[in-house]
Short mmCIF file of C-alpha atoms in Angstrom, two decimals:
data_model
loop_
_atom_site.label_atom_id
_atom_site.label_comp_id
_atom_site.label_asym_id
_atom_site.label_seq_id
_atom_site.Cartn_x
_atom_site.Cartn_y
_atom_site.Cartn_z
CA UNK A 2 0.00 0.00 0.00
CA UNK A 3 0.94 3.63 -0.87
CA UNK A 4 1.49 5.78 1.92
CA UNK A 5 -0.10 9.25 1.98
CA UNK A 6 1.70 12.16 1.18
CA UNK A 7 2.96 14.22 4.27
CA UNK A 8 3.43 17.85 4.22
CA UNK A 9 6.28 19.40 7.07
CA UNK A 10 6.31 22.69 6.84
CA UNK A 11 10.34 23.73 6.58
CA UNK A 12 10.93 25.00 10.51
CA UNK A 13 8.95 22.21 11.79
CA UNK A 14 11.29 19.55 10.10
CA UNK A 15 14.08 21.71 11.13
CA UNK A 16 12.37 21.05 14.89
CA UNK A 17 11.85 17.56 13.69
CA UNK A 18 15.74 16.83 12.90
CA UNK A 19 17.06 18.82 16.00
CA UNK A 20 15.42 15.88 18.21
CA UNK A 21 14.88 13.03 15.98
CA UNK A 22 17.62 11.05 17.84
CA UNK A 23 16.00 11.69 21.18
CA UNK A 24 12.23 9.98 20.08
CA UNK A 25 13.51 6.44 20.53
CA UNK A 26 11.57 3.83 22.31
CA UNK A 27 13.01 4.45 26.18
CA UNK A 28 12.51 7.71 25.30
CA UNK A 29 8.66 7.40 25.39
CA UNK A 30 8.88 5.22 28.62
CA UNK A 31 10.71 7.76 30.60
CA UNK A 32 8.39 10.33 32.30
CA UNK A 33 7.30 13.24 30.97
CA UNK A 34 9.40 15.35 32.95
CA UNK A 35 12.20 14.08 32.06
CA UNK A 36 11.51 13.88 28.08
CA UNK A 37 11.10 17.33 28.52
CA UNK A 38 14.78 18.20 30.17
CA UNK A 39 15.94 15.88 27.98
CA UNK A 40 14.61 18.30 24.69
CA UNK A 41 15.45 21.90 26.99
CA UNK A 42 19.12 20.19 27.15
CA UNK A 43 19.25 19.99 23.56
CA UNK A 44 17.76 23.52 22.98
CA UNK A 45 20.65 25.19 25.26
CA UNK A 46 23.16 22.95 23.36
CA UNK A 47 21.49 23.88 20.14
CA UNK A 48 21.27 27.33 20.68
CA UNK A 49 25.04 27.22 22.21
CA UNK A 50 26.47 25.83 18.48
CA UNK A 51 24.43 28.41 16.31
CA UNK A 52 21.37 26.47 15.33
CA UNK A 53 18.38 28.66 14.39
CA UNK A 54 16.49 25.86 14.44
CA UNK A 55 15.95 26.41 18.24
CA UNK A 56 14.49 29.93 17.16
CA UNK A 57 10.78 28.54 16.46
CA UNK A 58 10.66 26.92 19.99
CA UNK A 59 11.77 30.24 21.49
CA UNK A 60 9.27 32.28 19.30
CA UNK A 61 6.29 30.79 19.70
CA UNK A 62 6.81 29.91 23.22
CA UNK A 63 9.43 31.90 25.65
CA UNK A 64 7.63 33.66 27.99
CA UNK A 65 9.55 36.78 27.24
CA UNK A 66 10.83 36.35 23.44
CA UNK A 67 7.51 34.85 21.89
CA UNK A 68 7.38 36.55 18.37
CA UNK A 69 10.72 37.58 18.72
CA UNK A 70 13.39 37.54 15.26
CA UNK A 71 15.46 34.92 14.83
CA UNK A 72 18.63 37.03 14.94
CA UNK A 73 17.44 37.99 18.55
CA UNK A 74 16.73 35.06 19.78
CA UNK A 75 20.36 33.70 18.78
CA UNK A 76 21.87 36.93 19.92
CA UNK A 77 20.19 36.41 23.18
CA UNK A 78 21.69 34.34 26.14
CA UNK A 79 19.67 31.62 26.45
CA UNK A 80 19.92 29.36 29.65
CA UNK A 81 18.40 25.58 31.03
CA UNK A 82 15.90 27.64 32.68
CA UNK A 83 14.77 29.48 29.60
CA UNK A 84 14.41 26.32 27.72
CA UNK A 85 12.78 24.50 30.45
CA UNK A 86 9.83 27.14 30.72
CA UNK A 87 9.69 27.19 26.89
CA UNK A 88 9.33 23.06 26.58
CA UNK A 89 6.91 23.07 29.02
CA UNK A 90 5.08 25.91 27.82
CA UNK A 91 4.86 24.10 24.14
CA UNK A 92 3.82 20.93 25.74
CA UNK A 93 0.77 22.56 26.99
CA UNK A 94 2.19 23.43 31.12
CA UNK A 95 1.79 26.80 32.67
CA UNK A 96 5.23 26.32 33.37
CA UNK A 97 8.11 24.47 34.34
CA UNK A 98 6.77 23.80 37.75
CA UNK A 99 3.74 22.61 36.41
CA UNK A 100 5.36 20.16 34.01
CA UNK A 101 7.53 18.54 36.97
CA UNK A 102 4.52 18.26 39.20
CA UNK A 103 2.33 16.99 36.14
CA UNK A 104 4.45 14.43 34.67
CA UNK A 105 6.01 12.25 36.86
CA UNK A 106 4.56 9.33 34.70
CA UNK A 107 4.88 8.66 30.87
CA UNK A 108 2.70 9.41 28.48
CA UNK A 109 -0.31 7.48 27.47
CA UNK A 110 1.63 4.98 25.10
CA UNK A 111 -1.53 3.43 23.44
CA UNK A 112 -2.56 7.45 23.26
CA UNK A 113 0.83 7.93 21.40
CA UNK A 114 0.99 5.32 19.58
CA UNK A 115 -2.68 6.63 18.05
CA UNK A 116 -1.34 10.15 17.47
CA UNK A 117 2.15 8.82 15.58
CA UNK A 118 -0.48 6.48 13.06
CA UNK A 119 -3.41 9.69 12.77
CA UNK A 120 -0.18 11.86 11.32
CA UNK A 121 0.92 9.46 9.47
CA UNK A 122 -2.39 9.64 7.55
CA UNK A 123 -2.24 5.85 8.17
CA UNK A 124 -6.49 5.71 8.69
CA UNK A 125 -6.22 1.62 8.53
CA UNK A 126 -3.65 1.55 11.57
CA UNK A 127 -5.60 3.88 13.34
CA UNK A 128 -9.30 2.57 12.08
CA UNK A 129 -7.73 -0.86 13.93
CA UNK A 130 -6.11 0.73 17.19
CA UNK A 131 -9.46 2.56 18.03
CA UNK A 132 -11.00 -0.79 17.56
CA UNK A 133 -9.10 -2.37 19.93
CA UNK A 134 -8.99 0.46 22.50
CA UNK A 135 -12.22 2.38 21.89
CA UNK A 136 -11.78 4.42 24.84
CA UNK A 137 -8.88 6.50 23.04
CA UNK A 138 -11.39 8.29 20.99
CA UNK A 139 -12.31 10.23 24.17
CA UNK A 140 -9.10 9.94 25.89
CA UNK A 141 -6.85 12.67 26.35
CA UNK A 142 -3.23 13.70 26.21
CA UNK A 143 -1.09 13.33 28.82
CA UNK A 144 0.75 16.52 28.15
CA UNK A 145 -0.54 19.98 29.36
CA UNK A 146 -2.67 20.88 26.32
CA UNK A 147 -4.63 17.82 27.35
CA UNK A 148 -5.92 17.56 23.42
CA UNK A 149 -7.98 14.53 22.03
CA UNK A 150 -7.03 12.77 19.20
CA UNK A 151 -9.13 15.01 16.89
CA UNK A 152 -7.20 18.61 18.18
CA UNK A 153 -4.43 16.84 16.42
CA UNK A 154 -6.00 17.33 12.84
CA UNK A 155 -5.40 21.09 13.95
CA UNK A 156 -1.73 20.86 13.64
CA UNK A 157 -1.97 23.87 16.10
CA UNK A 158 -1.47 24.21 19.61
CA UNK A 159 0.79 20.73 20.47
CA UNK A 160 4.48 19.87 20.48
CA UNK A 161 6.45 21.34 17.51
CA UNK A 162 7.56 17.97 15.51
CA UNK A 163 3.77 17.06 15.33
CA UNK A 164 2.57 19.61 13.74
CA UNK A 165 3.09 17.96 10.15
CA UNK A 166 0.22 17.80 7.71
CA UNK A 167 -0.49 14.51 6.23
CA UNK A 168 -2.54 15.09 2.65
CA UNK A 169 -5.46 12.61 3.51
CA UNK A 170 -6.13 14.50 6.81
CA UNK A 171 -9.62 14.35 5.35
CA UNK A 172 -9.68 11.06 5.92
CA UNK A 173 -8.37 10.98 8.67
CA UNK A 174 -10.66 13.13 10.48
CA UNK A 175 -13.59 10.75 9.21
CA UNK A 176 -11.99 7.65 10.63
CA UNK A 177 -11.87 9.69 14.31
CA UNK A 178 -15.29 11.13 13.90
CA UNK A 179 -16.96 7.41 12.54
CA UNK A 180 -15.47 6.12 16.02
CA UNK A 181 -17.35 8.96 18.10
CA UNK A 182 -14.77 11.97 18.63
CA UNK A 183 -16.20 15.04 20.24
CA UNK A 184 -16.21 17.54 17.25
CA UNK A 185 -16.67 20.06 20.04
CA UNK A 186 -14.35 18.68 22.75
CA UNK A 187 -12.29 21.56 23.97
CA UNK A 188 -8.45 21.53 24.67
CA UNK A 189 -6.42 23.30 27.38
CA UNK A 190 -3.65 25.15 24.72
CA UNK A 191 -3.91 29.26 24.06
CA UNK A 192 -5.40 29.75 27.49
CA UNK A 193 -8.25 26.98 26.95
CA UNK A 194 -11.47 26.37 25.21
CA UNK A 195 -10.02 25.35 21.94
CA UNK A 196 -11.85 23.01 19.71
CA UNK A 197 -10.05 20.56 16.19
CA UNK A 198 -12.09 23.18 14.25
CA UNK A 199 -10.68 26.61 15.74
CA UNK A 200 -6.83 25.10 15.79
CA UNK A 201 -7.10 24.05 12.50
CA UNK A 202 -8.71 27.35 10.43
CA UNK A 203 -5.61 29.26 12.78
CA UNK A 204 -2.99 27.15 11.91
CA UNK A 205 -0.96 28.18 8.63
CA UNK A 206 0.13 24.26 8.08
CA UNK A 207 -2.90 22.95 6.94
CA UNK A 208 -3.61 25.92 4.17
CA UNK A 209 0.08 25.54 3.23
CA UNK A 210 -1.06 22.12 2.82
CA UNK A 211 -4.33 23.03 0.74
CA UNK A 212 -6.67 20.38 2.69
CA UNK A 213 -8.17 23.14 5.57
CA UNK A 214 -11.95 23.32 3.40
CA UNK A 215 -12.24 19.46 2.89
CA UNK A 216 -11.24 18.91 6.42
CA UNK A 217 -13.59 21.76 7.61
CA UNK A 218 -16.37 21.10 5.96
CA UNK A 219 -15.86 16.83 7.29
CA UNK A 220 -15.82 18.34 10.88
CA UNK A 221 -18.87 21.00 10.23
CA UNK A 222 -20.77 18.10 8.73
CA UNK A 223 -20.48 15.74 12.22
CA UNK A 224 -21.72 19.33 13.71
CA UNK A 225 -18.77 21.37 14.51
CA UNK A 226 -19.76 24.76 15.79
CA UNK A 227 -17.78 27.90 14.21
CA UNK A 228 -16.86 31.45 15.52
CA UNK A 229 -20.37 32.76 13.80
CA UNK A 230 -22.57 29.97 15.11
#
């Protein structure tokens, strides 16, 4: 079988290959806590050896430098603590205290494993998992931003490497919403409240992708309420 096109949008696969060697196995079974050091030790070394690709972390997501330039963000000091409140931040915690006190356990891995086959755009992997474990259509994250496996489709709002854009998301989104997904469910990132449908019309990786109206108009079918509903 073919598998679907994926589109990464250039600074998330420059997120994506600053980590990749970090996302192994007993990397997912250590806690979250510590998966998160693990990636605000690599931003500080990152930063340290000149690699902008630290600079979309720090944007989006430094309490004091978000939607700051790259050049600034490279010409400012960065430390462990910076990067620690940024990780944590991106991850869906108020803060770094919040992360340490929130995840002393790993992740979901059944959760995970569900996210890694949705962005994939592998629907017959997934189709199967939420057969077996029907429960992870309501289930949420494990990380701050507490999102369901349908905020995903919004490739807005979660950690940095998953916000890739696979070209069936379509699909995708059917397979979720034929096993019962809460096209209204609200997540915990941007302060709260925020639904699949909101995250995704936001999000600039989706249109760069040209699938945000088929996927829109799959999640206002199954009753998705919009901004002027």
């Amino acid at each position: 079988m073919t598998k679907p096109d994926i589109y990464v949008n250039p600074v998330v696969q420059a997120v994506r290959q600053l980590h990749e060697d970090l996302f192994t196995e007993a990397f997912r079974r250590l806690s979250i806590r510590e998966q998160l050091q693990r990636q605000a030790q690599r931003i500080v070394e990152a930063h340290e050896s000149g690699s902008t690709a630290v600079a979309t972390h720090v944007t989006c997501w430094h309490p004091q430098l978000v939607g700051h330039s790259v050049d600034d963000i490279m010409s400012h000091e960065l430390t462990l603590r910076d990067a620690r409140e940024t990780i944590a931040r991106e991850y869906g915690f108020s803060n770094w205290a919040d992360a340490e006190a929130r995840g002393t356990s790993p992740p979901n891995r059944e959760f995970e494993a569900a996210v890694d086959a949705l962005l994939a755009g592998a629907v017959t992997d997934l189709r199967a998992m939420l057969e077996q474990w029907p429960s992870l259509i309501h289930q949420r994250s494990s990380f701050g931003h507490r999102s369901t496996l349908l905020h995903y489709v919004g490739c807005n709002g979660v950690e940095t490497y998953r916000q890739v854009v696979p070209l069936n998301l379509a699909d995708v989104a059917r397979v979720l919403i034929e096993a019962g997904a809460d096209v209204n469910a609200p997540a915990e990132m941007y302060g709260g409240n925020c639904t699949a449908i909101a995250l995704l019309i936001t999000s600039a990786f989706p249109a760069e992708a040209g699938v945000v109206d088929d996927v829109v108009q799959v999640l206002i079918d199954a009753g998705a309420e919009t901004s002027d509903d």
